[in-house]
Amino acid sequence: MATNNDVWAVVETDGSGKPKKLGLELAGLAASASAKYGGTGGAIVIGPREAADTVAQYGVGNVFYVAGDSYKSDPIGPTAALVASLITQYNPRLVLLPSTPLGKDWAGRISGKLGLGIEADVIELNVEGGQATVVNPAFNGALRVSSRFTNEGEQTGLLLVRPGAGSAQRSEGATANIQEVQIPANVTPGATIVESVVEKGGVPDLAGAQVIVAGGRGLGSAEKFDLVNELADSLGGAVGATRAVVDMGWIPYAYQIGQTGKTVRPKLYVAVGISGEIQHKVGMQTSGVVVAINKDPNAPIFQFSDLGVVGDLHQVIPALTAEIRKRKGLG
Amino acid sequence: MNIVVCMKSVPDTTAEKRLLPDGTLDRASVDAVINPWDEYAIEEALRIRESGAATGEIILLCMGPDGSSETIRKGLAMGVDRAVLVSDPALHGSDYFSTARVLAEALRKIPFDLAMFGSQSTDAGGGVVYNIVAELLGLPAVTWVNEIEVTGGKVRGKRGSDVGYDVVEAPLPAIASVTQTAHEPRYPSLPGIMKAKKKEIAPMALADLGIAAGEVGLSGARTTVVGSERPQSARAKQIIKADDPTATAVAIADFLESKKLI
Ligand SMILES: Cc1cc2nc3c(=O)[nH]c(=O)nc-3n(C[C@H](O)[C@H](O)[C@H](O)COP(=O)(O)OP(=O)(O)OC[C@H]3O[C@@H](n4cnc5c(N)ncnc54)[C@H](O)[C@@H]3O)c2cc1C
Ligand SMILES: Nc1ncnc2c1ncn2[C@@H]1O[C@H](COP(=O)(O)O)[C@@H](O)[C@H]1O
C-alpha cells in the first residue's frame, strides 16, 4: 500500500503537559521535510490539547493529541498502539520519533506490530528527489553512515531522531487541523510505573545540552565536583562525568558519558581531569568544540581537543569560572 | 524459572572499523567481544539466580556468524549453562526487524520466564531490537533499567526519568533490557573457563525457525547503507601551558569568545 507524502512527528510532553523541546524540533523537521515531498506534515502529541496548540505553531498541517491519563502509568504500550493505529489509518511516508529510551521503546513496538523499518540515531535527514537519506553515527561515532529505506513510499519508515537534527522554529501564521484521538483497544502492555522518584538536584539533560562540562578522576574527590558544577553554571551548561567517577560513587550513573553511558553532541564540551580513554571518547567525539584541562601533557584527550590546557585543574578551573562570570557580567 | 540472555558479538571498541563494499561491517578484521551492555545482562541474570529468585537454567541466545561461538564461550565461562547460536549465511545484513524476528522465533523454542537484553549494542545498534521482540511475542518489557530484581512473579527495575527515576515492573513472562548496572560483570574463573569448553552451543538455522531466506538478511532489509565516511576530526589540537592561572583563564575565555561560545 503506497504511503502519502506526509512526514509526521511524535511529540512527547513533560510532567506539566508541555511539549518537550526535542518534540518541537521533530515537528519543525516534519514540516520542512513534508514540504519537500509536497505534503503538509503532521504531529501526534502524546499530551493534552494545549500542547497540540503549541505544536500547531511549528508548521505541520495536522495535529493529533490524546486527552486524559490513559497513556501515563504504562508510558510504552498504549502510545505505541496509538501511533501504530494512526499509521495504519493514514499511511504517512515517514514518522519521526525522539531518539531517547522512550522513543526507542515506541519505535520497537510499532515496528513489531507493523513490520516497519527503523533508522536509529539519526543526526541528519535530507530529502532530495522524493527520497530521504539519513546520516547516523555507527560504532559510537567512529563512522558516519548514510542510509535509506529500501521501500520508501510503499511502507512507512520510522526514524529515531537525535537532538540537533532539526530546529524548533515557529513558522509565521501557521495553522493546523487539531484532532483528539483515543488509545486503541489492542494494546500490548509495556511496563507499569509503580513509583516515580524525584531526585533532589535533578537529572542532567545531557542529550539536549549545548554546553557540557564533564569531570573525571583528576578532580581528586567527590567534593571537588563543585568546581565542575560552578564552571557549568557560569557557562549555562550541564554537568557530565566519566565512568571512573560514577564507579567511585562521586556522581550518579545518569551523568555518565561514553560507551555504556550517554552519547552527547553539545556545541562545547569541556573535559576536566579526564584522560580520554576510547570508551569515554566514543560518547563525546561528535561534540562541536572540545576544550580539555589535564595535567598530563600526554593524556589521550589532547589528541581530540581543539584547545588543550596542560595544568592543574584546581588552579585553572576556579580562575576560568571567575573570568567567565566577569565577562558575562555575572559578578 | 529459566532466563535467556540475548547476546550480540560485537567488534572491540578499541579496534579500527571498516565497512565491506555491501555496507556491512568487516567482522573478520577485528576482535569480537560480548556487547558490553549484554555483559551486564549476563551478570544480572547470574545474580538473579544466585539470589534464589530463579532456579532454572540460564541460556545465551545469539544470532551471528559461526565465529560468534568464541564470544559465546566467554559468556559460558561466566557461569551461563548453555547457548543457542542462530547462524545462517542468509542472515548476513539483517535489519532490526529481521534480527528481532529471528530472536523471537528462537525464543518460542526455548522455554523461558525472563528474556534479558542489553539496552543497546555498541556496533550499529539502535536500542530497538528487544521491543520488537516483545511485541512479536506479545510480552511486556521493562527496559533501560540500571537495577533489576525478580520477585513475586514479576520483574522490576529502576529506569532513569527526567526528574529522577521510575520503578517499573511487569508480570512474567517478560522481556527486560539493562543498562550499565552497579554490578561489574564478573571475570570468568579458571574452572569456569575449563567448564565452558564442554558446555553446549546448539546451532539453529533459519529453516528450524520457519523463516524463508529472502525475508531476512540484506535482501529482506528495510534499510540499506548507501555510503560511509570517517568523521574528519579536524580538531585544532592547540596546546597551552597553564603557568599562571589567571592568564590561562583569560586565554581560554578568549578562545571561547572567538568561537562565539560565550
Ligand atoms: C566496557 C567498558 C565500558 C566503559 N564505558 C565507559 C563510559 O561509558 N564512559 C567513560 O567515561 N568510561 C567508560 N569506561 C572506562 C574508561 O575506559 C576509562 O577508564 C575512564 O573513562 C577513565 O575515566 P577518567 O578519565 O575520569 O579517569 P583517569 O583515566 O584516571 O584519568 C584521570 C585524568 O585526570 C588527570 N589529572 C589528575 N589530576 C589532575 C589535576 N590536578 N589537574 C588536571 N588533570 C589531572 C590525569 O592526568 C588523568 O589523565 C568503560 C570501560 C569499559 C571496559
Ligand atoms: N544478533 C543478535 N543476537 C543476539 N542478541 C542481539 C542481537 N542483536 C541485538 N541483540 C540484543 O538486543 C540488544 C539491543 O540491540 P540493538 O537494538 O541492536 O541496539 C542487544 O544488547 C542484545 O541484547
XYZ file of C-alpha atoms in Angstrom, chain A:
331
model
C 0.000 0.000 0.000
C 1.507 3.308 -1.072
C 2.151 5.925 1.560
C 1.111 9.563 1.311
C 3.601 12.451 1.241
C 3.439 13.409 4.876
C 6.187 13.275 7.447
C 4.917 13.011 10.999
C 6.487 13.793 14.330
C 5.656 12.039 17.591
C 5.866 14.679 20.312
C 6.396 13.774 23.943
C 5.196 16.101 26.697
C 6.719 16.731 30.116
C 5.214 16.336 33.577
C 3.346 19.627 33.248
C 1.880 18.687 29.869
C 4.142 20.918 27.747
C 5.777 19.605 24.567
C 9.414 18.664 25.048
C 11.974 20.676 23.111
C 13.079 17.653 21.073
C 9.413 17.138 20.140
C 9.207 20.682 18.787
C 12.404 20.102 16.791
C 10.788 16.992 15.324
C 7.617 18.922 14.457
C 9.694 21.591 12.676
C 11.643 18.899 10.845
C 8.431 17.062 9.888
C 7.037 20.293 8.442
C 10.105 21.116 6.353
C 10.607 17.521 5.157
C 6.903 17.186 4.257
C 7.119 20.354 2.170
C 9.868 18.719 0.084
C 7.572 15.775 -0.662
C 4.631 18.089 -1.352
C 2.846 17.010 1.838
C 1.541 19.088 4.716
C 3.066 17.192 7.631
C 1.615 16.054 10.893
C 2.272 15.500 14.548
C 0.989 13.115 17.192
C 1.162 14.844 20.536
C 1.255 12.460 23.481
C -0.378 15.011 25.714
C -3.254 17.453 26.112
C -4.953 19.938 23.789
C -2.809 22.867 24.975
C 0.328 21.008 23.901
C -1.266 20.374 20.499
C -1.947 24.122 20.165
C 1.738 24.804 20.745
C 2.892 22.153 18.279
C 0.493 23.590 15.674
C 2.713 26.684 15.542
C 5.616 24.690 14.117
C 4.249 24.310 10.619
C 2.646 20.854 10.468
C -0.812 20.631 8.877
C -2.430 18.046 11.155
C -2.020 17.617 14.869
C -3.441 14.691 16.842
C -3.493 14.681 20.624
C -4.526 12.300 23.388
C -6.681 13.592 26.190
C -6.764 12.007 29.624
C -4.293 9.874 31.536
C -4.572 6.552 29.733
C -1.009 6.695 28.388
C 0.710 7.588 31.658
C 1.003 4.607 34.006
C 2.352 2.478 31.146
C 4.217 5.023 29.013
C 5.113 2.464 26.321
C 2.285 0.111 25.293
C -0.695 2.468 24.830
C 1.277 5.158 22.990
C 2.900 2.635 20.655
C -0.524 1.138 19.887
C -1.930 4.602 19.179
C 0.852 5.603 16.790
C 0.651 2.213 15.046
C -3.090 2.550 14.518
C -2.761 6.077 13.117
C -0.021 4.868 10.764
C -2.301 2.073 9.562
C -5.140 4.523 9.057
C -3.257 7.343 7.280
C -0.076 5.777 5.820
C 2.389 8.620 6.386
C 5.631 8.383 4.447
C 7.958 8.826 7.413
C 7.405 9.086 11.166
C 9.983 10.890 13.322
C 10.324 9.770 16.936
C 12.654 11.088 19.627
C 15.908 9.131 19.840
C 15.514 8.662 23.585
C 14.932 5.468 25.572
C 11.172 6.024 25.448
C 11.195 6.899 21.737
C 13.167 3.708 21.077
C 10.638 1.697 23.074
C 7.828 3.144 20.956
C 9.634 2.621 17.653
C 10.427 -1.006 18.512
C 6.836 -1.758 19.480
C 5.448 -0.054 16.357
C 7.933 -1.844 14.113
C 6.998 -5.130 15.799
C 3.292 -4.541 15.172
C 3.563 -3.412 11.561
C 6.869 -4.856 10.317
C 8.333 -1.407 9.607
C 11.967 -0.441 9.065
C 13.745 1.802 11.562
C 16.560 4.295 11.068
C 18.047 4.822 14.544
C 20.143 7.666 15.969
C 19.520 9.955 13.018
C 21.638 13.122 13.122
C 20.700 14.420 9.663
C 17.668 13.970 7.417
C 17.987 15.060 3.794
C 15.115 14.810 1.336
C 16.031 15.081 -2.321
C 14.195 13.951 -5.433
C 11.457 12.400 -3.314
C 13.871 10.236 -1.352
C 15.141 10.515 2.184
C 18.772 9.927 3.043
C 19.705 9.891 6.704
C 23.036 10.110 8.442
C 23.684 8.091 11.577
C 26.835 7.620 13.559
C 27.825 3.943 13.634
C 30.197 2.257 16.053
C 29.642 5.051 18.543
C 30.525 7.736 16.034
C 33.655 6.120 14.579
C 31.886 6.178 11.206
C 29.223 8.412 9.682
C 26.912 6.156 7.729
C 24.348 7.321 5.161
C 21.374 5.111 4.592
C 17.918 4.907 3.070
C 14.724 2.950 3.362
C 14.587 0.292 0.638
C 10.823 0.590 0.259
C 10.224 4.290 0.870
C 6.832 5.367 -0.422
C 5.446 1.831 -0.123
C 5.811 1.315 3.591
C 6.043 3.904 6.367
C 9.602 4.386 7.661
C 10.357 5.071 11.318
C 13.193 7.455 12.219
C 14.668 7.920 15.674
C 15.992 11.459 15.598
C 18.627 12.925 17.896
C 18.529 16.479 19.240
C 20.044 18.973 16.816
C 18.915 17.296 13.579
C 16.050 19.771 13.310
C 15.467 23.178 14.835
C 12.460 24.237 16.890
C 11.420 27.238 14.758
C 7.887 28.572 14.927
C 6.547 29.262 11.442
C 4.739 32.543 10.872
C 0.961 32.298 10.703
C 0.954 28.502 10.903
C -2.412 26.830 11.300
C -3.256 23.169 11.709
C -6.237 20.846 11.945
C -6.259 19.691 15.523
C -7.973 16.457 16.380
C -8.375 14.390 19.516
C -7.617 10.667 19.225
C -8.148 7.744 21.595
C -5.802 4.974 22.665
C -6.988 1.927 20.663
C -8.149 -1.322 22.250
C -5.382 -3.665 21.028
C -2.611 -2.550 23.377
C 0.270 -4.910 24.203
C 1.194 -3.815 27.740
C 4.752 -2.472 28.075
C 5.624 -1.876 31.727
C 3.853 -0.247 34.650
C 5.368 2.604 36.612
C 4.791 1.678 40.252
C 6.722 4.580 41.739
C 8.200 7.844 40.409
C 11.057 9.208 42.442
C 12.209 12.817 42.213
C 15.911 13.087 42.893
C 16.997 16.273 44.555
C 19.495 18.077 42.404
C 17.532 16.804 39.402
C 18.774 14.908 36.378
C 21.013 16.375 33.670
C 19.577 16.877 30.184
C 22.785 15.732 28.529
C 21.225 14.805 25.195
C 19.843 18.300 24.676
C 22.632 20.363 26.295
C 24.502 22.956 24.215
C 27.354 23.118 26.701
C 28.647 20.247 28.837
C 31.367 20.420 31.464
C 32.448 16.894 32.342
C 34.572 15.862 35.285
C 36.896 12.882 35.683
C 39.017 11.205 38.278
C 41.521 14.077 38.108
C 39.157 16.082 40.339
C 40.501 14.031 43.226
C 37.338 13.776 45.322
C 33.547 13.942 45.134
C 33.531 17.364 46.834
C 35.658 18.800 44.048
C 32.800 18.214 41.625
C 31.734 21.652 42.796
C 34.462 23.051 40.536
C 32.720 21.401 37.589
C 29.254 22.473 38.768
C 30.334 26.093 39.116
C 32.025 26.214 35.716
C 28.966 24.604 34.101
C 26.791 27.123 35.877
C 28.817 30.079 34.580
C 28.577 28.716 31.023
C 24.893 27.863 31.334
C 25.693 24.219 30.666
C 25.040 20.746 32.016
C 27.374 18.527 34.028
C 28.695 15.190 32.812
C 31.148 12.614 34.115
C 33.352 9.664 33.254
C 32.643 6.147 34.315
C 35.617 6.194 36.681
C 33.908 8.767 38.907
C 30.497 7.081 38.576
C 32.080 3.804 39.709
C 33.563 5.595 42.706
C 30.127 6.906 43.612
C 31.043 10.588 43.210
C 28.040 11.169 40.933
C 25.058 9.079 39.707
C 25.095 6.968 36.555
C 22.667 9.390 34.864
C 25.664 11.712 34.355
C 27.927 9.180 32.669
C 29.086 9.939 29.147
C 30.584 7.241 26.970
C 30.185 3.777 25.605
C 27.956 2.426 28.351
C 26.550 5.829 29.282
C 25.113 8.665 27.225
C 26.179 9.886 23.818
C 26.289 13.674 23.631
C 26.800 16.316 20.961
C 26.960 19.758 22.589
C 28.422 22.823 20.879
C 31.057 22.999 23.622
C 32.494 20.106 25.636
C 34.882 20.910 28.471
C 36.758 17.887 29.831
C 38.128 18.472 33.317
C 40.621 15.927 34.664
C 39.607 13.314 32.083
C 42.203 11.078 30.435
C 40.164 10.495 27.263
C 40.086 6.705 27.085
C 38.331 5.328 23.991
C 35.204 4.332 25.944
C 34.756 7.938 27.031
C 35.726 9.377 23.661
C 33.032 7.473 21.782
C 30.365 9.237 23.818
C 31.550 12.788 23.114
C 33.658 12.801 19.962
C 30.980 14.369 17.776
C 30.788 17.435 20.037
C 31.402 20.847 18.465
C 34.372 22.435 20.214
C 36.334 20.365 22.751
C 38.413 22.009 25.471
C 40.416 19.794 27.844
C 42.227 20.558 31.054
C 44.670 17.873 32.186
C 47.988 17.982 33.999
C 49.481 15.213 31.897
C 50.735 16.566 28.536
C 50.478 13.031 27.124
C 46.829 12.494 28.072
C 44.947 10.996 25.082
C 42.194 13.622 25.429
C 44.539 16.203 23.863
C 44.510 14.174 20.632
C 40.879 15.117 20.075
C 40.677 18.552 21.649
C 40.530 21.906 19.907
C 42.145 23.570 22.882
C 44.236 21.591 25.341
C 45.295 23.175 28.598
C 48.170 21.431 30.361
C 47.945 22.288 34.014
C 46.409 21.753 37.426
C 42.635 21.903 37.237
C 42.414 23.043 40.860
C 44.169 26.255 39.796
C 42.744 26.727 36.314
C 39.045 25.941 36.819
C 38.269 28.458 39.603
C 40.121 31.163 37.654
C 38.239 30.256 34.465
C 34.869 30.299 36.235
C 35.648 33.745 37.654
C 36.765 35.032 34.252
C 33.620 33.791 32.505
C 31.347 35.221 35.180
C 33.160 38.531 34.807
C 32.746 38.589 31.016
C 29.089 37.657 31.257
C 28.517 40.339 33.864
C 27.504 37.735 36.416
C 29.726 39.336 39.055
